Coordinates of C-alpha atoms and ligand atoms in Angstrom, one line a residue:
X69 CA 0.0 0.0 0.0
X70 CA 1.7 3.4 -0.6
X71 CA 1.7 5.6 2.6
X72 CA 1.8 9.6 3.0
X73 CA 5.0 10.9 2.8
X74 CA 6.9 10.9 6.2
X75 CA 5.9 14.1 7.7
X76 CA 2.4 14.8 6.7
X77 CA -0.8 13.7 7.5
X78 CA -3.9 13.4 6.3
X79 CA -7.0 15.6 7.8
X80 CA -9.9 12.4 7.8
X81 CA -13.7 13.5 8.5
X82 CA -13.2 12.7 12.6
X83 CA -10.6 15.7 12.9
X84 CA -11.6 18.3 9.9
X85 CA -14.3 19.8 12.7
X86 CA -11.6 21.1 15.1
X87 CA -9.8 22.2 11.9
X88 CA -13.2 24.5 10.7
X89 CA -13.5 25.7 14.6
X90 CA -10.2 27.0 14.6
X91 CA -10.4 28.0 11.0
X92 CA -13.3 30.5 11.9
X93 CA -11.6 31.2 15.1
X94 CA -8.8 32.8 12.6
X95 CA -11.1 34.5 10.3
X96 CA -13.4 36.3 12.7
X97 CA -10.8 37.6 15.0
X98 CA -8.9 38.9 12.2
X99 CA -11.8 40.2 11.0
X100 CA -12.1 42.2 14.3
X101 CA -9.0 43.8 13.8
X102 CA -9.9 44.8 10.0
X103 CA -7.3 42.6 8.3
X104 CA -8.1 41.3 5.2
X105 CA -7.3 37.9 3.8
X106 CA -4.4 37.0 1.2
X107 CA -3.1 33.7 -0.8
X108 CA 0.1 33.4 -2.5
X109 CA 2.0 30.1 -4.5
X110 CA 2.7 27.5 -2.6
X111 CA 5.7 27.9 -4.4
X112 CA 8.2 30.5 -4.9
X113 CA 11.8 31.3 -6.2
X114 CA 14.2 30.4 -4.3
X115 CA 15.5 33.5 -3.7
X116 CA 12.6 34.7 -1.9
X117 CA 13.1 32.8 0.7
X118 CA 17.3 32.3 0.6
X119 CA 17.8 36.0 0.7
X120 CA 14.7 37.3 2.9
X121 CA 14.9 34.3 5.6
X122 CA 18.8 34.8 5.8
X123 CA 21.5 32.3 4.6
X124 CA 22.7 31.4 8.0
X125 CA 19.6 30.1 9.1
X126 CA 18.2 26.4 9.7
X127 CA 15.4 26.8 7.7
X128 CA 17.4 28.1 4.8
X129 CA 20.5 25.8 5.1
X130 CA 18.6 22.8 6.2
X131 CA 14.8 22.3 5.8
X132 CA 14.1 23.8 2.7
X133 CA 12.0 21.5 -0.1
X134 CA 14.1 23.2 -3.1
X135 CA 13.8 21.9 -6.8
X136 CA 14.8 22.5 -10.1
X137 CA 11.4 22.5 -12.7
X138 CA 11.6 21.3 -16.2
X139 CA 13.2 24.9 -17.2
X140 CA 16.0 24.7 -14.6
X141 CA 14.6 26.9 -12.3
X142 CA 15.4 26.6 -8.8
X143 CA 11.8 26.4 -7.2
X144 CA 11.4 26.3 -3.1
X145 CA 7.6 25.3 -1.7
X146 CA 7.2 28.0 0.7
X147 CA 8.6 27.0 4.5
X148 CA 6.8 30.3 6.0
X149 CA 4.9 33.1 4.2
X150 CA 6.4 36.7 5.4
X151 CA 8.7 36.7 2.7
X152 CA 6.3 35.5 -0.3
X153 CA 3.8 37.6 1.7
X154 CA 6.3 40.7 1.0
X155 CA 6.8 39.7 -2.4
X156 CA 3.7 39.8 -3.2
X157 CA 3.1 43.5 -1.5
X158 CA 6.2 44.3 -3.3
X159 CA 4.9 43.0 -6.9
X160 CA 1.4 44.3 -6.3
X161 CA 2.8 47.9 -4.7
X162 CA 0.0 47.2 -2.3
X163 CA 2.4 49.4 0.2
X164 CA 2.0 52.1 -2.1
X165 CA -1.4 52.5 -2.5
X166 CA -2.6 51.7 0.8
X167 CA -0.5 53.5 3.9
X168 CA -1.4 50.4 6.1
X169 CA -1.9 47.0 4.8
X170 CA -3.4 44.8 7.8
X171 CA -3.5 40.8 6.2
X172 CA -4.0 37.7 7.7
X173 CA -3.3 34.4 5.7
X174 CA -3.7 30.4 6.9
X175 CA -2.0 27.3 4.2
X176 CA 0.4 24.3 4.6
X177 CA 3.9 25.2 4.7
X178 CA 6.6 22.8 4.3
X179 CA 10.1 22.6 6.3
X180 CA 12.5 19.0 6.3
X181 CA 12.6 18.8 9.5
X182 CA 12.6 15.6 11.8
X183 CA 8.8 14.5 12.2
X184 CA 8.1 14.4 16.4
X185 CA 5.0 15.6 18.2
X186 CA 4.3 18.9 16.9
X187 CA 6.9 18.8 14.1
X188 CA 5.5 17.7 10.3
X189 CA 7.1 18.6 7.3
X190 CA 3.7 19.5 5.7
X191 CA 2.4 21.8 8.6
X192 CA -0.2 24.7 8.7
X193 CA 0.5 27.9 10.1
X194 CA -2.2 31.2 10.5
X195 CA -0.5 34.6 10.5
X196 CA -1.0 37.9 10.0
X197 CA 1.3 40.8 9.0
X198 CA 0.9 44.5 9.8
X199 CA 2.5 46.6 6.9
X200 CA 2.3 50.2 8.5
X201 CA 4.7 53.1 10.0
X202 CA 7.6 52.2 12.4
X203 CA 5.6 52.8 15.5
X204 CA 5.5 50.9 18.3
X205 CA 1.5 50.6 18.1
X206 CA 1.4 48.8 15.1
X207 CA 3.6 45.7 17.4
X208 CA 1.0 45.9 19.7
X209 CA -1.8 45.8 17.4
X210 CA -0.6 42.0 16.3
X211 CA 0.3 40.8 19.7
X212 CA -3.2 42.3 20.7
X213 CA -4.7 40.5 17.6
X214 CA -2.7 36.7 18.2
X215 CA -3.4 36.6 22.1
X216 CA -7.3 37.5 21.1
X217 CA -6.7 34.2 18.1
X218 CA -5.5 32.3 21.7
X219 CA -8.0 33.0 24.1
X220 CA -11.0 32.9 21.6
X221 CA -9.4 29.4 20.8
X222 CA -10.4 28.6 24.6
X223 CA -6.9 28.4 25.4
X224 CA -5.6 29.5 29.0
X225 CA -2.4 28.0 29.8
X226 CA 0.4 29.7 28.1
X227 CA 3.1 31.8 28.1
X228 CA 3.8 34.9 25.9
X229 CA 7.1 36.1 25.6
X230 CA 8.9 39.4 25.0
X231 CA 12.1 40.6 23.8
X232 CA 13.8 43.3 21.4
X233 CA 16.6 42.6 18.7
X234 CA 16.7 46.5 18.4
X235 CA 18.7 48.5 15.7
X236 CA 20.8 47.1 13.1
X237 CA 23.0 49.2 15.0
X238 CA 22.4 47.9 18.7
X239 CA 22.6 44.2 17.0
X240 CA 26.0 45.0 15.6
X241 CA 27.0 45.9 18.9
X242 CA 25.6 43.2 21.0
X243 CA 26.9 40.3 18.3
X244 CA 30.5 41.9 19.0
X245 CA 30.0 41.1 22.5
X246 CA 28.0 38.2 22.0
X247 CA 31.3 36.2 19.5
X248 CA 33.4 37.6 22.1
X249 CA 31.8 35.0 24.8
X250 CA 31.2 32.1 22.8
X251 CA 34.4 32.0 21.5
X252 CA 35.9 32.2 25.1
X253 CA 33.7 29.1 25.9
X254 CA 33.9 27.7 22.3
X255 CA 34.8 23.9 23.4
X256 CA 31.6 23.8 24.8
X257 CA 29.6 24.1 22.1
X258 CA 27.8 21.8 19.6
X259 CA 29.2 21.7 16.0
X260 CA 26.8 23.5 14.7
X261 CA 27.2 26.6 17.3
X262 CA 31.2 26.5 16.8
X263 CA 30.7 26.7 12.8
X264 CA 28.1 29.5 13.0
X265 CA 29.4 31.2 15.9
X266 CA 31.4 33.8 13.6
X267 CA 28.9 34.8 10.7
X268 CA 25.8 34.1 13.1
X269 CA 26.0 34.3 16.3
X270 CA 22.1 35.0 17.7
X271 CA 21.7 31.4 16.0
X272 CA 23.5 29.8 19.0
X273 CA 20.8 31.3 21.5
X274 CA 18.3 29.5 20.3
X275 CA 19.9 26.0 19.1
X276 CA 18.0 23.1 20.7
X277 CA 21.3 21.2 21.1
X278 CA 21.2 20.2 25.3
X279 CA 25.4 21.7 25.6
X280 CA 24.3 25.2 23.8
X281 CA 21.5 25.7 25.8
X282 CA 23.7 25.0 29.1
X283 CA 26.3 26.9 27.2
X284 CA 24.5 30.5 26.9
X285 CA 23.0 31.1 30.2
X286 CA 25.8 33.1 31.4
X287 CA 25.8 34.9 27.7
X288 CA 25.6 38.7 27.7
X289 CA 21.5 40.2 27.2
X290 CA 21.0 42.2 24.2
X291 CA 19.2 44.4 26.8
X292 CA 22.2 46.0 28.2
X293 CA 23.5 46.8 24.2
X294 CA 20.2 49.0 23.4
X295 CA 20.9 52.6 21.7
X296 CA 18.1 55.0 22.5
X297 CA 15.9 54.4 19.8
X298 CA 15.7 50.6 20.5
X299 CA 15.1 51.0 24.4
X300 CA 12.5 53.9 23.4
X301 CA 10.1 51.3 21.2
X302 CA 10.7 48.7 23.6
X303 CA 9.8 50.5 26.6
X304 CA 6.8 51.9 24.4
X305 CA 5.7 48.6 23.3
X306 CA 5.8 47.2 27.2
X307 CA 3.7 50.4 28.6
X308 CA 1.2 49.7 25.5
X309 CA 0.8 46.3 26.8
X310 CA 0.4 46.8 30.2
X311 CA -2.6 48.1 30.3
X312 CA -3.9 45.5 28.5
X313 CA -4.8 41.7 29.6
X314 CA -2.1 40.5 27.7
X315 CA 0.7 39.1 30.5
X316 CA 3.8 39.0 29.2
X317 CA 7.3 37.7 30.4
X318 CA 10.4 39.8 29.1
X319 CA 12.5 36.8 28.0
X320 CA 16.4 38.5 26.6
X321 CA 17.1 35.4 25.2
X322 CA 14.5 35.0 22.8
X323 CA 15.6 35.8 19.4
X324 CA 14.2 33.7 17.0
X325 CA 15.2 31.6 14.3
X326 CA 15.1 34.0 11.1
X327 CA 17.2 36.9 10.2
X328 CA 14.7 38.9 8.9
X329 CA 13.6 40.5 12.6
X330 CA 15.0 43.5 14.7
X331 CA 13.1 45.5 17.3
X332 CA 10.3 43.7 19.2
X333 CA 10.2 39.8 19.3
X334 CA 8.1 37.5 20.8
X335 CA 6.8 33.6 21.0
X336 CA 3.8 31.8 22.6
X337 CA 4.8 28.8 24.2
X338 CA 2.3 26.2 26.1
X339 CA 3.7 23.5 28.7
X340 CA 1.1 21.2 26.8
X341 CA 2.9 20.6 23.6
X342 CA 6.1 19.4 25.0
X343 CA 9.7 19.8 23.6
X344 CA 8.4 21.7 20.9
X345 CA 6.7 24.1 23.1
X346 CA 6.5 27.4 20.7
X347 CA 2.8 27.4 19.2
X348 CA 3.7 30.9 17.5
X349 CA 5.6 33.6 17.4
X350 CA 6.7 36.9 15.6
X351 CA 8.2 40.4 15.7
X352 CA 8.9 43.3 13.4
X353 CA 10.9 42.9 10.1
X354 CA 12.0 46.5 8.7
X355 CA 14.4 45.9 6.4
X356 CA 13.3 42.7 5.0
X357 CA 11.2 44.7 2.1
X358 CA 14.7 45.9 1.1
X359 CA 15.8 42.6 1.1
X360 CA 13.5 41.8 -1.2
X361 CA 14.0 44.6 -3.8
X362 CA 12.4 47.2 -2.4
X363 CA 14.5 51.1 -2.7
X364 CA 13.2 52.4 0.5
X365 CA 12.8 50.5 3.9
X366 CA 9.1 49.3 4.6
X367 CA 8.3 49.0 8.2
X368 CA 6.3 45.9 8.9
X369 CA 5.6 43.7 11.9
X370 CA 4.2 40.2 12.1
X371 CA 3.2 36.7 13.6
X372 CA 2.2 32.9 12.6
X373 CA 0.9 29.9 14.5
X374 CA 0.9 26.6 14.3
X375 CA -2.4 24.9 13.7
X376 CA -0.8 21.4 14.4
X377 CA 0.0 22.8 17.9
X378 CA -3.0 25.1 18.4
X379 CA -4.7 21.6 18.0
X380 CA -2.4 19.3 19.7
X381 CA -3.1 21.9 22.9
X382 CA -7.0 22.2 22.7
X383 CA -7.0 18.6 22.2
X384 CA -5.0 17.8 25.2
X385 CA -7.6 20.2 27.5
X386 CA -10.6 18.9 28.8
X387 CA -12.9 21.9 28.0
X388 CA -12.4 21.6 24.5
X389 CA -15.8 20.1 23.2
X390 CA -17.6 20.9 19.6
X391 CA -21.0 21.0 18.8
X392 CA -21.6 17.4 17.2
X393 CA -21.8 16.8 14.1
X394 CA -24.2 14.1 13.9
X395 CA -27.6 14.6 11.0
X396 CA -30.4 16.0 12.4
X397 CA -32.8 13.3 10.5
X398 CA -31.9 10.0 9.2
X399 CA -34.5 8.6 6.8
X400 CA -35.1 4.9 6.2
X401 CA -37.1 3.8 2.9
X402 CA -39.1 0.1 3.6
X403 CA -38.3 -1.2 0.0
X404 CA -36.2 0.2 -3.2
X405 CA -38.9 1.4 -4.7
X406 CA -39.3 3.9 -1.7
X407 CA -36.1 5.7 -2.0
X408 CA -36.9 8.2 -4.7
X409 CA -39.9 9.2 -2.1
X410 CA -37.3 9.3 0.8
X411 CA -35.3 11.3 -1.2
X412 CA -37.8 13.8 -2.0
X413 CA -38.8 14.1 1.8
X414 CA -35.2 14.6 2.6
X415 CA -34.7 17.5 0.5
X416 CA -38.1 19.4 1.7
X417 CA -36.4 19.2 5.3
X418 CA -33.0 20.0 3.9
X419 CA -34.5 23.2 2.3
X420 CA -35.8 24.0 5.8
X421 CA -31.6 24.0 6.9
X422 CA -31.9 20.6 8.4
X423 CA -29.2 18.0 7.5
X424 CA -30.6 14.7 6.8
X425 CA -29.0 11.6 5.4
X426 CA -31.2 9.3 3.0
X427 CA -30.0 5.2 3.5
X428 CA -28.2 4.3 0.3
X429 CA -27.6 0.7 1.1
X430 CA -31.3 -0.5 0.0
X431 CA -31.2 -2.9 2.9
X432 CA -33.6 -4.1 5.7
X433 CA -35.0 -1.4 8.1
X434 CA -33.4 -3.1 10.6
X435 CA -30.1 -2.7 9.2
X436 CA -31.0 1.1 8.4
X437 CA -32.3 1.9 12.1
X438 CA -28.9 0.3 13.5
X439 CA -26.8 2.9 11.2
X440 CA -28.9 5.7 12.4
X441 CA -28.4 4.8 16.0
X442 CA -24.4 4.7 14.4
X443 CA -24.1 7.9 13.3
X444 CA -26.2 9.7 16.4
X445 CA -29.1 11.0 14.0
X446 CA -31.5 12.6 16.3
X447 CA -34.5 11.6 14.6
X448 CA -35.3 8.6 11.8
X449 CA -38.4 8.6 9.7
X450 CA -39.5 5.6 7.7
X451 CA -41.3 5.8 4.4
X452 CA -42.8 2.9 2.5
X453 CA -46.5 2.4 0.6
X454 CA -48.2 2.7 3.7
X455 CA -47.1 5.7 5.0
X456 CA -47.6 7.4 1.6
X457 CA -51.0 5.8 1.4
X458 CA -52.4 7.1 5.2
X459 CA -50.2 10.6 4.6
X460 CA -48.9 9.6 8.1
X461 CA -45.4 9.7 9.3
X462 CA -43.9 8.5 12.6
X463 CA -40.9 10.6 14.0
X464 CA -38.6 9.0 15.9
X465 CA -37.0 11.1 18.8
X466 CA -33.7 8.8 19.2
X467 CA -32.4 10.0 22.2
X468 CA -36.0 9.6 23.9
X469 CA -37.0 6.8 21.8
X470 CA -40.1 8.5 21.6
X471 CA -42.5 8.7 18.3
X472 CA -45.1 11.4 17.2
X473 CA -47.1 10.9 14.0
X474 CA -47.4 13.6 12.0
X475 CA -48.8 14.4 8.1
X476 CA -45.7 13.8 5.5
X477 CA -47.0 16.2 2.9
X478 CA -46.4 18.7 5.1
X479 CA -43.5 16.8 7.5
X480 CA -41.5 20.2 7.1
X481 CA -43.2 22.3 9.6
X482 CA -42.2 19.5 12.1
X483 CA -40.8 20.9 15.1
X484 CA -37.7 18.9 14.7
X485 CA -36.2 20.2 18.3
Ligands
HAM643 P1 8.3 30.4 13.0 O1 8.5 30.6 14.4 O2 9.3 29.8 12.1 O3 7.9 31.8 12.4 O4 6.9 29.6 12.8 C1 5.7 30.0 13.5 C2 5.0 28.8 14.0 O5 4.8 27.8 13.0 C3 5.8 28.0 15.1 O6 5.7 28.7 16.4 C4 5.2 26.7 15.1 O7 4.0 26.7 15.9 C5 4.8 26.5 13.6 N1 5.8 25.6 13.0 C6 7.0 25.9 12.5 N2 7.6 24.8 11.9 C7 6.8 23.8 12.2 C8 6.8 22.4 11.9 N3 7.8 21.8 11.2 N4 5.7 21.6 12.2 C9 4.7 22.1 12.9 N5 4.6 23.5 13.2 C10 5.6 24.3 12.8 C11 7.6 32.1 11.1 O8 7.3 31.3 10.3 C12 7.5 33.6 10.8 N6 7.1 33.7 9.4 C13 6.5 34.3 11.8 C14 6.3 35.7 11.5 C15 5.3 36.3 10.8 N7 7.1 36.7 11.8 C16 6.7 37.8 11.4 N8 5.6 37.6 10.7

């Protein structure tokens, strides 16, 4: 038998209801907030994502699903969407004609990385980018907009945190300082860390490898490298945030795993999910429009989720219950000859916004009650030659296992409560 592709998994019938919940979660919220939906390619030039993601970063170096197509182009299917997202601004001069640009997108993304708990390498992310001035308000505006996408989600238990990569200046700085320590405890880093530590040092922070972790807790804090203008939106983005409901927990560690950031930061984590405990995260990405091709710098600032981990933490809470899904009517025909008259019953009930399932087995009523019980219907109706002939129906409350008669012809205005 050939099997899905290690990595991804298919979305059957029994799980597709959380996936519309949380699908509608996205839209309305986002709809709140006046941001408007947008869909790019699954696939892009490489480029797009080589040169606005950064070339010193995992994704880039390792978990990208790069091709060549038939015309020897090099071909990437998209491993996040800021940078296609930007592209397509760019191409589209959407930042032009608009002087904010509030857009929310949800799609499968792709990354080769290790399949675990929370991991795939066909995974969905929701996200929303803010394309507006520098300010600090426009940060808040998405964190305000992602923790409303959490707690309308019905989730409770997590952790937001907070930090600021600052200037391209105050980054300069703080990388100086930052080489200068991990090559004074270089033998105790992974591989990895000692062959990025020189072009790419805010990688090592936040390598998973067990040694680097242990490694950088006695690291320097970007914090005490600030210049005035990156203290000033930090301290502006944290007094716009507290007086909100939003907690959050200044974490100088955080930086992030693409290049693409400066200024604020930040990442929503949940205990629930285990070692891959970030459900989402984001921050402000000023010069990645120049990255891209724009001539003049485009402030922007942005988040995604992971649906895979939004679910995996709903799923893992005991409050998280949908509406069922079972058919409000199931209706059984006696004989074959009968169907064409359950069918037509059916579709006078459907028209009323009821959903009703017709038997297409043309088996015994016995068999047909059994799958109604099955599949929860609330009610079941039978039809054969003599309920056509005495115009009399009996409804079937399920649940109650009671039975009213009622008039067929006119079986629509039942009360079907
Ligand atoms: P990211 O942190 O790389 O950021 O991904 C965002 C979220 O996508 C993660 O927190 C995680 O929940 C989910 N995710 C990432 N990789 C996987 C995977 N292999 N399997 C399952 N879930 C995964 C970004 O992608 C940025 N574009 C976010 C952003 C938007 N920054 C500014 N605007």
């Amino acid at each position: 038998m050939i099997q899905a592709i290690r990595g991804t998994k298919d979305l059957l019938p029994e799980v597709i209801r959380q996936w519309q919940f949380i699908e509608n979660v996205f839209r309305t919220v986002s709809d709140k907030y006046g941001y408007n939906e947008l869909r790019t390619p699954i696939f892009e030039k490489t480029e797009v994502f080589s040169r606005g993601i950064g070339e010193g970063t995992d994704v880039v170096n390792k978990e990208m699903y790069t091709f060549k197509d038939k015309s020897d182009n090099s071909i990437t299917l998209r491993p996040e969407m800021t940078a296609a997202l930007v592209r397509a601004v760019l191409q589209d001069s959407l930042h032009t004609k608009q002087s904010t640009n509030r857009l929310w997108y949800f799609g499968p993304f792709f990354r080769y990385e290790r399949p675990q708990k929370g991991r795939q390498r066909q995974f969905h992310q929701f996200g929303a980018e803010c394309i507006s001035p520098l300010y600090p308000e426009s940060d808040v505006e998405v964190i305000m907009l992602a923790d409303d996408v959490v707690k309308t989600a019905g989730i409770k238990d997590y952790k937001l945190l907070l930090n600021t990569l600052g200037t391209v200046e105050t980054r300069k700085r703080y990388k100086t300082a930052l080489t200068e320590y991990l090559h004074s405890i270089k033998d105790t880093l992974s591989q990895d860390s000692q062959n990025r530590l020189d072009h790419n040092p805010l990688r090592v922070l936040d390598s998973k490898a067990p040694e680097d972790k242990e490694a950088v807790k006695n690291a320097p804090v970007i914090l005490d490298y600030l210049d005035a203008e990156s203290a000033e939106h930090f301290e502006k983005v944290k007094e716009l945030l507290a007086v909100t409901d939003i907690n959050v927990e200044i974490s100088p560690m955080l930086v992030r795993g693409l290049d693409y950031y400066c200024h604020t930061v930040f990442e929503f984590q949940s205990s629930a999910l285990g070692a891959q405990d970030a459900f989402g995260g984001g921050g402000r990405y000023n010069g990645l429009f120049q990255l891209l091709g724009s001539k003049k710098e485009v402030p922007a600032v942005g988040f995604a989720m992971g649906v895979e981990r939004l679910l995996l933490i709903l799923e893992a809470s005991d409050e998280f219950k949908l509406e069922s899904d079972a058919p409000d009517i199931f209706v059984a025909a006696t004989d074959v000859d009968y169907i064409k008259q359950a069918q037509i019953t059916a579709n006078k009930l459907r028209a009323k916004g009821l959903k009703v399932i017709v038997d297409l087995h043309r088996r015994s009523i016995k068999a047909q009650m059994r799958e109604a019980n099955k599949i929860n219907s609330r009610f079941s109706i039978v039809i054969g030659a003599n309920e056509i002939e005495t115009n009399k129906i009996n409804i079937k409350n399920m649940a109650k296992s009671e039975q009213s008669e009622y008039p067929l012809d006119t079986i629509e205005n039942f009360d079907f409560k």
